CSV table of C-alpha atoms and ligand atoms in Angstrom, one decimal:
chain,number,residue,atom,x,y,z
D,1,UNK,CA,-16.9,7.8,15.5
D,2,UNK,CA,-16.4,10.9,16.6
D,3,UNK,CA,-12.1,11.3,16.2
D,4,UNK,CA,-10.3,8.8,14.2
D,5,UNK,CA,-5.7,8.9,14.5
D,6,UNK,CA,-3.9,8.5,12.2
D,7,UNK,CA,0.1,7.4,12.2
D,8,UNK,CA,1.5,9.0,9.1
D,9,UNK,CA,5.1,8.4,7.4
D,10,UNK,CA,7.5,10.4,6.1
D,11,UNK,CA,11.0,10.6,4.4
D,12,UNK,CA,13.0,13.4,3.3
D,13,UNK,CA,10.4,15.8,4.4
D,14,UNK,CA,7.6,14.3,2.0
D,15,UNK,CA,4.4,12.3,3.2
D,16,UNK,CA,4.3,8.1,2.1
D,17,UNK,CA,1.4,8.2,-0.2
D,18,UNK,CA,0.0,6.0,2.1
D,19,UNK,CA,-1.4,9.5,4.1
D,20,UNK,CA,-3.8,9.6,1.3
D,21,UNK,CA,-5.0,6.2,1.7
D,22,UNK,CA,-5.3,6.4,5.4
D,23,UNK,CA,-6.9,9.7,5.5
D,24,UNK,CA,-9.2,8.2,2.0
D,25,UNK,CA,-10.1,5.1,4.8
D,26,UNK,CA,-10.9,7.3,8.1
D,27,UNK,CA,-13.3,9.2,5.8
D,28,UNK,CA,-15.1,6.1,4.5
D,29,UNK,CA,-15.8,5.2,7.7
D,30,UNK,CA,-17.0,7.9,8.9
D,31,UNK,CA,-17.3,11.1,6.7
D,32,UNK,CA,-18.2,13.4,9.8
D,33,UNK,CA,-15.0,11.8,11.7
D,34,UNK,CA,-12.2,14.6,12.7
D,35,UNK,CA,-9.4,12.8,11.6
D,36,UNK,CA,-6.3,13.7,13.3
D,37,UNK,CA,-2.7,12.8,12.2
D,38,UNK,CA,0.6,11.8,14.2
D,39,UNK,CA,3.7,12.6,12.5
D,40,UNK,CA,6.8,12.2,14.4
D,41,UNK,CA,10.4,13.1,13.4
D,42,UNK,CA,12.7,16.0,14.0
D,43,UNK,CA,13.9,19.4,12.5
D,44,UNK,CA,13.4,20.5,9.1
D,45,UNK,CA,12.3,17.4,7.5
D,46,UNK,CA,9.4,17.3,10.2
D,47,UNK,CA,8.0,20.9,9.6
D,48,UNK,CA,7.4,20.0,5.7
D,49,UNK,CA,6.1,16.9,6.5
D,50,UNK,CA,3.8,18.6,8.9
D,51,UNK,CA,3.4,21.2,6.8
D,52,UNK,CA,2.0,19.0,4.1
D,53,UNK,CA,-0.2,16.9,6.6
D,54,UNK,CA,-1.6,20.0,7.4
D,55,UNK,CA,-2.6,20.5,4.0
D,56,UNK,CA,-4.7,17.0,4.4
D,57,UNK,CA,-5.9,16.9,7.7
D,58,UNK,CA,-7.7,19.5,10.2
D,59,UNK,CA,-5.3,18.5,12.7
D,60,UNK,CA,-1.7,17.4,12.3
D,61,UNK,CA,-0.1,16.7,16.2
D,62,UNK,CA,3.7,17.2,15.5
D,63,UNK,CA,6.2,14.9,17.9
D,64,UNK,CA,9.7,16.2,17.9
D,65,UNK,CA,12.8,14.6,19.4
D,66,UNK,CA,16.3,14.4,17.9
D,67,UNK,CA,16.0,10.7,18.8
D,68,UNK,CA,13.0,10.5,16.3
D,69,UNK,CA,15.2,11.3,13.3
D,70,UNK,CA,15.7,7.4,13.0
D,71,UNK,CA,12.4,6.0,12.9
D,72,UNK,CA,12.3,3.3,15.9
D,73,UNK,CA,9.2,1.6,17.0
D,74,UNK,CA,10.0,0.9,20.0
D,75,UNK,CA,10.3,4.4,21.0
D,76,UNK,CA,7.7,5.2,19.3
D,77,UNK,CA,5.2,3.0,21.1
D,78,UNK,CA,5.1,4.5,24.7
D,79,UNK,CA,5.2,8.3,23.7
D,80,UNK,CA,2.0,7.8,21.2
D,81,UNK,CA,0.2,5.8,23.9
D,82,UNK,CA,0.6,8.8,26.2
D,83,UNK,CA,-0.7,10.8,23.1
D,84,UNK,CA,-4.0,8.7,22.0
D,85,UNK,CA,-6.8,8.7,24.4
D,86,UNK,CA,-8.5,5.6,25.4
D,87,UNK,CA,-10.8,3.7,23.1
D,88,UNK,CA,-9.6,5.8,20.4
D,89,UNK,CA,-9.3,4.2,16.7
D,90,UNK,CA,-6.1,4.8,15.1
D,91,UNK,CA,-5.1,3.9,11.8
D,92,UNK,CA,-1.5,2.9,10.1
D,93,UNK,CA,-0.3,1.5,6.8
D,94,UNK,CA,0.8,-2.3,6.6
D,95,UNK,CA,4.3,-1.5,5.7
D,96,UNK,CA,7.2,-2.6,7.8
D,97,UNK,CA,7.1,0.1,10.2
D,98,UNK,CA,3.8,-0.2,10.5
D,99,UNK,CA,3.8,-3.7,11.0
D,100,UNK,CA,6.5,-3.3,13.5
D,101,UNK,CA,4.8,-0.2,15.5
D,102,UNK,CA,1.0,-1.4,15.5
D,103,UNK,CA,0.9,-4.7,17.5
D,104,UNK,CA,2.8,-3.0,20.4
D,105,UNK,CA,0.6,0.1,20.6
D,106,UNK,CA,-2.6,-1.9,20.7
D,107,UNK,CA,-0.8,-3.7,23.6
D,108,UNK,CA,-0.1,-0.1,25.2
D,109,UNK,CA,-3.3,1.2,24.4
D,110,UNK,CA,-5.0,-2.3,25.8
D,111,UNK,CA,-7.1,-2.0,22.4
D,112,UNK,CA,-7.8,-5.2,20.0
D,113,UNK,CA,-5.7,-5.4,17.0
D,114,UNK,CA,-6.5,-5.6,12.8
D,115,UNK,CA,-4.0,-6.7,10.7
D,116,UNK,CA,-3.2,-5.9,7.1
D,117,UNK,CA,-7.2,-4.6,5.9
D,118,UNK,CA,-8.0,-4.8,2.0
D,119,UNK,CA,-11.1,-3.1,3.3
D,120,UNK,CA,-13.3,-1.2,6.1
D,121,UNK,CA,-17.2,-1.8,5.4
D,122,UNK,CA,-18.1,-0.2,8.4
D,123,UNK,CA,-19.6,-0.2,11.9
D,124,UNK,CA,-22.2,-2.5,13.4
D,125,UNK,CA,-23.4,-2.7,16.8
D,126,UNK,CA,-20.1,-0.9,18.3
D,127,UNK,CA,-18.0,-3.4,15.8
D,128,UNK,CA,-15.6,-2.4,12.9
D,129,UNK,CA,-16.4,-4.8,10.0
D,130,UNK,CA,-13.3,-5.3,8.1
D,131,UNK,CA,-12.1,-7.7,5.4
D,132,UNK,CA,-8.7,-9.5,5.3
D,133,UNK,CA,-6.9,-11.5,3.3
D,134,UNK,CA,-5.6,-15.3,5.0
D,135,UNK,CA,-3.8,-17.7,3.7
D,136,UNK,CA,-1.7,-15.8,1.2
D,137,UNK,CA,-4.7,-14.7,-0.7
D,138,UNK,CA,-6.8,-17.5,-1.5
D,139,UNK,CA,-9.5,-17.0,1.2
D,140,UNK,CA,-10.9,-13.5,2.1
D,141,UNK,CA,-12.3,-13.0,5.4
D,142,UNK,CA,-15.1,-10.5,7.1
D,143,UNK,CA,-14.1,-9.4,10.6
D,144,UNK,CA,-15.7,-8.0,13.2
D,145,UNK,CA,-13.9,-6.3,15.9
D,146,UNK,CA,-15.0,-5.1,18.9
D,147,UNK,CA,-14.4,-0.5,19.4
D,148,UNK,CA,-15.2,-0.4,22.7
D,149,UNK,CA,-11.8,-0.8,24.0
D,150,UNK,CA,-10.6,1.4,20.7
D,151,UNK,CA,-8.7,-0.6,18.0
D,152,UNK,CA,-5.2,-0.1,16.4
D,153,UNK,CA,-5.4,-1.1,12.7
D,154,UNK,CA,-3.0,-1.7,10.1
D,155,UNK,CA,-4.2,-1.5,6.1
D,156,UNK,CA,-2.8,-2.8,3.2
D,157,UNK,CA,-1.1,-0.1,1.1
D,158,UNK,CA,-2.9,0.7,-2.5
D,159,UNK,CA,-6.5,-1.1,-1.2
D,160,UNK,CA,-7.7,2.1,-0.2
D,161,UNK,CA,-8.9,4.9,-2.1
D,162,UNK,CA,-6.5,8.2,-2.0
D,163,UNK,CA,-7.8,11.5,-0.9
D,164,UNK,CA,-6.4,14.3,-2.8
D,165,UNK,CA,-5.9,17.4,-0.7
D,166,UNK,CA,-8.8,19.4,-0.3
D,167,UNK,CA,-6.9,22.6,-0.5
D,168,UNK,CA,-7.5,24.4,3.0
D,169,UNK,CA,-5.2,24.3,5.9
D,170,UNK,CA,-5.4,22.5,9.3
D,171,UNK,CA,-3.3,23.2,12.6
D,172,UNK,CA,0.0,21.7,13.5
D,173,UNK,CA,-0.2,21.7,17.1
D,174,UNK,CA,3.3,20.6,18.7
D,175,UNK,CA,2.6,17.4,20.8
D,176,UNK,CA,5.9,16.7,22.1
D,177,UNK,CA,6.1,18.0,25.4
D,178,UNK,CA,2.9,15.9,26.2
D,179,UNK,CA,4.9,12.8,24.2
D,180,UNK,CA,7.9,13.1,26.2
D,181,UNK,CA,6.3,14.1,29.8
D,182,UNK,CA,7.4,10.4,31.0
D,183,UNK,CA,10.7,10.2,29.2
D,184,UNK,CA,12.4,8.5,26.4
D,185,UNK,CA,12.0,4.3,27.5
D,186,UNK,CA,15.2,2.5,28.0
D,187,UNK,CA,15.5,1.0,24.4
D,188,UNK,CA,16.6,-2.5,23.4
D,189,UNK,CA,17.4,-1.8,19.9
D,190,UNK,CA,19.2,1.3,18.7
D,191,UNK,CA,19.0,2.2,14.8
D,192,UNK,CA,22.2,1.7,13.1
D,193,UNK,CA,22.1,2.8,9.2
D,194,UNK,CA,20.2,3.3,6.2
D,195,UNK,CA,20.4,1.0,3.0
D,196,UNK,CA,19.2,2.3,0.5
D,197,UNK,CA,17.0,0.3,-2.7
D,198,UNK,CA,19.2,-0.7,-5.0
D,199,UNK,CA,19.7,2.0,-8.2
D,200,UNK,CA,17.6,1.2,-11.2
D,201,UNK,CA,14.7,-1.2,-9.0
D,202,UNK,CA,11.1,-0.2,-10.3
D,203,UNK,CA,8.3,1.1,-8.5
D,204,UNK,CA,5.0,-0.5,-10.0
D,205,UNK,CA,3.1,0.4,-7.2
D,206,UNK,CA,3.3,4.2,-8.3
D,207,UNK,CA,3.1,3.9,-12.2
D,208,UNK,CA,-0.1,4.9,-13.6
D,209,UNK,CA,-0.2,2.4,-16.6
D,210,UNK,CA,1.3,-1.1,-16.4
D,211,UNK,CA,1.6,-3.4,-18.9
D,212,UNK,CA,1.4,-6.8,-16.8
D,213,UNK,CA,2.7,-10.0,-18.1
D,214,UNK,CA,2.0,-14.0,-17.0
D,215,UNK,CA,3.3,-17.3,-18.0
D,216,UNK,CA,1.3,-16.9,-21.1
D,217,UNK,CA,4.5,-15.0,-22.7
D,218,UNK,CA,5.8,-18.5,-23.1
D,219,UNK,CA,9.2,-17.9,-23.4
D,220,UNK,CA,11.9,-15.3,-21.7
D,221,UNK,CA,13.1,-13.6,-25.1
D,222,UNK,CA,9.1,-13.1,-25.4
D,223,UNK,CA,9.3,-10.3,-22.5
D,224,UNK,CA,10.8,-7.7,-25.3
D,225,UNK,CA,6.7,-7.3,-27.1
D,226,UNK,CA,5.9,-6.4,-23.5
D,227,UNK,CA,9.0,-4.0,-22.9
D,228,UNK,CA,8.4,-2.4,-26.5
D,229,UNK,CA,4.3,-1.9,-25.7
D,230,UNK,CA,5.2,-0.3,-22.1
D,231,UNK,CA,7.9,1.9,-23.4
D,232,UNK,CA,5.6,2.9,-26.2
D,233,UNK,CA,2.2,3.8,-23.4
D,234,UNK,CA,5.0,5.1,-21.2
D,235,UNK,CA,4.2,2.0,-19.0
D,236,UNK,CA,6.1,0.4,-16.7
D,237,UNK,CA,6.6,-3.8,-16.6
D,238,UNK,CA,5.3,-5.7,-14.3
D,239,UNK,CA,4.7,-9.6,-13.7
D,240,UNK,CA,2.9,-12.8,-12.1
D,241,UNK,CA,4.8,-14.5,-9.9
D,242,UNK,CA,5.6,-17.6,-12.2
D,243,UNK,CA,7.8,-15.2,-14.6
D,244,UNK,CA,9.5,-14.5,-11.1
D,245,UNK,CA,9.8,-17.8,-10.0
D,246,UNK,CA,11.3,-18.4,-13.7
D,247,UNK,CA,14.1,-15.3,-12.9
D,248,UNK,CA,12.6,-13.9,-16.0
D,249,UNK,CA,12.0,-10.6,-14.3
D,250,UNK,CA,13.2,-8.9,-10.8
D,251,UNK,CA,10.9,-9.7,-7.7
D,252,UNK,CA,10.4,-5.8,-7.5
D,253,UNK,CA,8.1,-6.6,-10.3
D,254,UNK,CA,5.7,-8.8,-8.6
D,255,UNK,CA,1.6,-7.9,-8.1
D,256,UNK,CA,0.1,-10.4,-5.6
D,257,UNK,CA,-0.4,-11.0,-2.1
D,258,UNK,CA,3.2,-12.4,-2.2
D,259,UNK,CA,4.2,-9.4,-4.6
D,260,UNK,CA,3.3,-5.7,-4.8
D,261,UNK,CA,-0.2,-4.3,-4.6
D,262,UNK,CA,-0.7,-2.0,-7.5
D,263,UNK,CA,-3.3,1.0,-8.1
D,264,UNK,CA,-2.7,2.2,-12.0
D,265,UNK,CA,-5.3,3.9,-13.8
D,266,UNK,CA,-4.5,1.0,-16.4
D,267,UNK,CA,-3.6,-2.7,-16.1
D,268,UNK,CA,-2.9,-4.6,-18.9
D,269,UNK,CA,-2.9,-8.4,-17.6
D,270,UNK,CA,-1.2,-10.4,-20.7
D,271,UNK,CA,-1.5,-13.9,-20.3
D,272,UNK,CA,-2.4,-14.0,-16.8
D,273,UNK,CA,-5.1,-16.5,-16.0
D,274,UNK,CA,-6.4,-14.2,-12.7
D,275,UNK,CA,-5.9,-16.7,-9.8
D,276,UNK,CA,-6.7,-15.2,-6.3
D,277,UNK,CA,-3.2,-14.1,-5.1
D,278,UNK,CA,-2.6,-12.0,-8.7
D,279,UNK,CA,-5.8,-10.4,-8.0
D,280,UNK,CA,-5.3,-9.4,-4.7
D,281,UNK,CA,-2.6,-7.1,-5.8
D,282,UNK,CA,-4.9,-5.6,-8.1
D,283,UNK,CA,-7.7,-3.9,-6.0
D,284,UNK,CA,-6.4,-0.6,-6.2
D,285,UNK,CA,-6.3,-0.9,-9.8
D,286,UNK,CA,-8.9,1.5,-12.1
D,287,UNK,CA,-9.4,0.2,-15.2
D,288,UNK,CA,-8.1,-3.9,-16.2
D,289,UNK,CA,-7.6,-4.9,-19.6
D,290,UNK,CA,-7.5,-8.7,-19.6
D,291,UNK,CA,-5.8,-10.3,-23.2
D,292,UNK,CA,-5.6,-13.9,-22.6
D,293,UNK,CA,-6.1,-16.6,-25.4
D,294,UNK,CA,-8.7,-18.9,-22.9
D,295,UNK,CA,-12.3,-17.2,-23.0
D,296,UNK,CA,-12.6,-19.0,-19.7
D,297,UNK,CA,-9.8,-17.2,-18.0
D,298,UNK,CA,-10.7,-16.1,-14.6
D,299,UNK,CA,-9.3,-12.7,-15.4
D,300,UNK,CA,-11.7,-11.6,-17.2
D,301,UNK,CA,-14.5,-11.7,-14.1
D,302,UNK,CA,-12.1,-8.7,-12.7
D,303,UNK,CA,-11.6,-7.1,-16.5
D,304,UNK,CA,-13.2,-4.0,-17.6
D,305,UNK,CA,-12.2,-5.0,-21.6
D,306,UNK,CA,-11.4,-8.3,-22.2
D,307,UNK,CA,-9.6,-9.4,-25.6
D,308,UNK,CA,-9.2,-13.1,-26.5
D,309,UNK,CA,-6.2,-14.1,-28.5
D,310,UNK,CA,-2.5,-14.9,-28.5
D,311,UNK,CA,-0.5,-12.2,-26.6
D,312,UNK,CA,2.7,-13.0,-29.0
D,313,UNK,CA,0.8,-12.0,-31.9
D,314,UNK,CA,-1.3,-9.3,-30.7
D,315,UNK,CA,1.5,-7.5,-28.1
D,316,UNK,CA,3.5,-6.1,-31.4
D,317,UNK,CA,-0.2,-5.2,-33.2
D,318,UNK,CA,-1.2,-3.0,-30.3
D,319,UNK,CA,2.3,-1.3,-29.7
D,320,UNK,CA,2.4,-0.1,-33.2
D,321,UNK,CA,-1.1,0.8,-33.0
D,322,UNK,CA,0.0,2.8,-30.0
D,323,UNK,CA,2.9,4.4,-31.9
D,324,UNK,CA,0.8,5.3,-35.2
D,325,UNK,CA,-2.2,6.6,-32.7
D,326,UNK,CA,0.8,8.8,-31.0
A,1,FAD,P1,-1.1,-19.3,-15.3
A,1,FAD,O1,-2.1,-19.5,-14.2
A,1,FAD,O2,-0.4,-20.5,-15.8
A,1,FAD,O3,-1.9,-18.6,-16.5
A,1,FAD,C1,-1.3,-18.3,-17.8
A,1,FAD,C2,-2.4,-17.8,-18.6
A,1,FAD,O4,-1.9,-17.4,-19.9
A,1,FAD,C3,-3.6,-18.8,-18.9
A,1,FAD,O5,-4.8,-18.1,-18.5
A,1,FAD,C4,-3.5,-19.0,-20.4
A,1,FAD,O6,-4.8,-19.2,-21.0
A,1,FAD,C5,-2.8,-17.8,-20.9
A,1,FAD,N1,-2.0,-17.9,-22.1
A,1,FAD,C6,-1.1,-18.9,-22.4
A,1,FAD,N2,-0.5,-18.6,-23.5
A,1,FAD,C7,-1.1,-17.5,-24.0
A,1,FAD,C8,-0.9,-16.8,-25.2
A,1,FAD,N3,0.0,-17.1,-26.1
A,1,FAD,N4,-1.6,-15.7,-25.4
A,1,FAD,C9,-2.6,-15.3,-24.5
A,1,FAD,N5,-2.8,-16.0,-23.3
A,1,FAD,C10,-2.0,-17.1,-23.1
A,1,FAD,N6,0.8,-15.3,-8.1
A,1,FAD,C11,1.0,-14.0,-8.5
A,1,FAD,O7,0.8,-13.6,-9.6
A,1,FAD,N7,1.3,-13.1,-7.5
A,1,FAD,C12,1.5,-13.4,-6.2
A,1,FAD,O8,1.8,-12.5,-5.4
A,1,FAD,C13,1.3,-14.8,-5.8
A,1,FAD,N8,1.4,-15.2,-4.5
A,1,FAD,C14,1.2,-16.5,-4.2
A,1,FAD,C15,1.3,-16.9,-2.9
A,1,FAD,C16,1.1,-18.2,-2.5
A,1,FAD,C17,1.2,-18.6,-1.1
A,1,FAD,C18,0.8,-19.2,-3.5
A,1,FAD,C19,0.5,-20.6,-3.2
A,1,FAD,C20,0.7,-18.8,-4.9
A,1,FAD,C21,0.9,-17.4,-5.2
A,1,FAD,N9,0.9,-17.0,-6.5
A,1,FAD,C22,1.0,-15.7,-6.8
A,1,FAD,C23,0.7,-18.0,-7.7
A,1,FAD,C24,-0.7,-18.1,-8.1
A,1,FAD,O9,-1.4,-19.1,-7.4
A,1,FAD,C25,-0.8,-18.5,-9.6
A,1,FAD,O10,0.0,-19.7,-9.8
A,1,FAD,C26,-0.1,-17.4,-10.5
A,1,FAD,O11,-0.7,-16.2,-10.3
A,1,FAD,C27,-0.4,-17.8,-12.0
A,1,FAD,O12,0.3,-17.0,-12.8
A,1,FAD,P2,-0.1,-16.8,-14.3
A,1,FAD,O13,-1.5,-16.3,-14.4
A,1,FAD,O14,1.0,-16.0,-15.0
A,1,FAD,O15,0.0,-18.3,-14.9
């Protein structure tokens, strides 16, 4: 495949984890691929960012412009099309700025488009073969797209396997003269502020253990046996989407196609029955412990330990198992 790009984000000077997973996925498909990364930005924030990409990838191409600070896709676009050669494959996470940067870039680039991948199987006959999600998660689809005209592709954050730095150093080499040669474009939309996440929201896509509750916790006050079990594994909460629908617990909280996609080393599903969209938030998760009280739960196809009983019963047993283990 020869050299695969990759568009990496950054924020306060620090990678998206994301850089992981894309670098993780270039490697998959091809592990003799150079894979080069884009990183964009300006000033001090840049250099670490670079600095740490360098610590990934054998080649980090560095794009600086005051202008960049704010990220904006539209300016983006035309300076990485001047950047990425011709048939090229280049690969971004399907978060909002990549799902606002990729389509136009494949236009530039006149290469076909993939959106939001759970998964790259490969090449066959000059075709990527990839698998996507439709319809919210209940139907999964093979694709294959045609490289010969290259291919800009966006995947799904936490499907992919991380790849932890491999402790050597690659070259920054400063792009940005070659980026800017045509000029900045006349843009359309200007970037106005910043608000930031509200104070307090969890993030379940990076805790390592979650303790994962479903409409089989019958009843809102029920939700303290799962607080008292997560605070006692050091676990964070997390939810189906009926217990969100039910305003039982914060959307933030969500695992599904409509939710979050998780990747802990430990998922404890408690009375969740395992339909489609709940497991495709799950892909990225190591190890699932399914508890439900039906034997016949789907969950338990995806469960690595399956225990059948009644959550409201056994939730308290296991938490002060934990403790008294602890
Ligand atoms: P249920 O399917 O009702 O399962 C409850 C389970 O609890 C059952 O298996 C039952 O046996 C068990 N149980 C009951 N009582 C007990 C007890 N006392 N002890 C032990 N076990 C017990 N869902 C998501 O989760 N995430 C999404 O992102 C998402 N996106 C969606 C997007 C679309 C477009 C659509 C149409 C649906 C989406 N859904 C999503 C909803 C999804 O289809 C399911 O309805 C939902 O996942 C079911 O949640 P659940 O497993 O908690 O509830």
């Amino acid at each position: 495949m020869g050299t695969i790009f990759v568009y990496l984000m950054h924020q306060g000077g620090r990678l998206h984890d994301t850089a992981r997973e894309l670098l993780g996925a270039g490697l998959t498909l091809d592990p003799a691929a150079q894979v080069v990364a884009l990183v964009a930005g300006d000033g001090p924030a840049l250099d670490s960012a670079c600095q740490e990409a360098a610590g990934l990838f054998p080649q980090v191409w560095k794009i600086a412009h005051p202008d960049l600070t704010q990220i904006n896709a539209e300016l983006l676009r035309p300076l990485l099309a001047r950047l990425i050669p011709a048939g090229a494959l280049t690969l971004l996470a399907h978060e909002h700025f990549g799902m606002d940067l990729a389509p136009g870039l494949a236009v530039k680039l006149d290469a076909a488009y993939l959106a939001d991948a759970v998964a790259l199987e490969g090449t066959r006959d000059g075709r990527l073969v990839a698998v996507r999600d439709i319809l919210s998660g209940m139907v999964r689809t093979r694709v294959a797209v045609d490289l010969a005209g290259g291919l800009v592709a966006t995947l799904r954050p936490g499907a992919f396997k991380a790849v932890e730095p491999a402790g050597s150093y690659g070259l920054v080499i400063d792009k940005s003269e070659d980026a800017l040669a045509g000029g900045l474009p006349d843009l359309r939309r200007r970037y106005l502020q910043t608000v930031a996440a509200e104070a307090g929201d969890v993030d379940i896509t990076k805790a390592e253990v979650l303790v994962s509750v479903g409409r089989g916790i019958e009843d809102e006050e029920n939700l303290e046996i799962a607080f008292n079990l997560a605070k006692a594994l050091g676990a964070e909460v997390s939810c189906s989407r009926p217990i969100v629908d039910a305003k039982w617990l914060e959307k933030a909280r969500q695992v599904g196609t409509s939710g979050k996609t998780v990747r802990p080393k430990i998922y404890l599903a408690c009375g969740i029955s395992g339909s489609s969209q709940h497991l495709g938030g799950l892909q990225g998760a190591s190890f699932v412990i399914a508890i439900n009280k039906n034997a016949k739960a789907p969950i338990f196809q995806r469960a690595d330990v399956g225990v059948v009983t009644d959550i409201i019963k056994f939730l308290p047993q296991l938490t002060e198992a934990v403790k008294g283990a602890r």
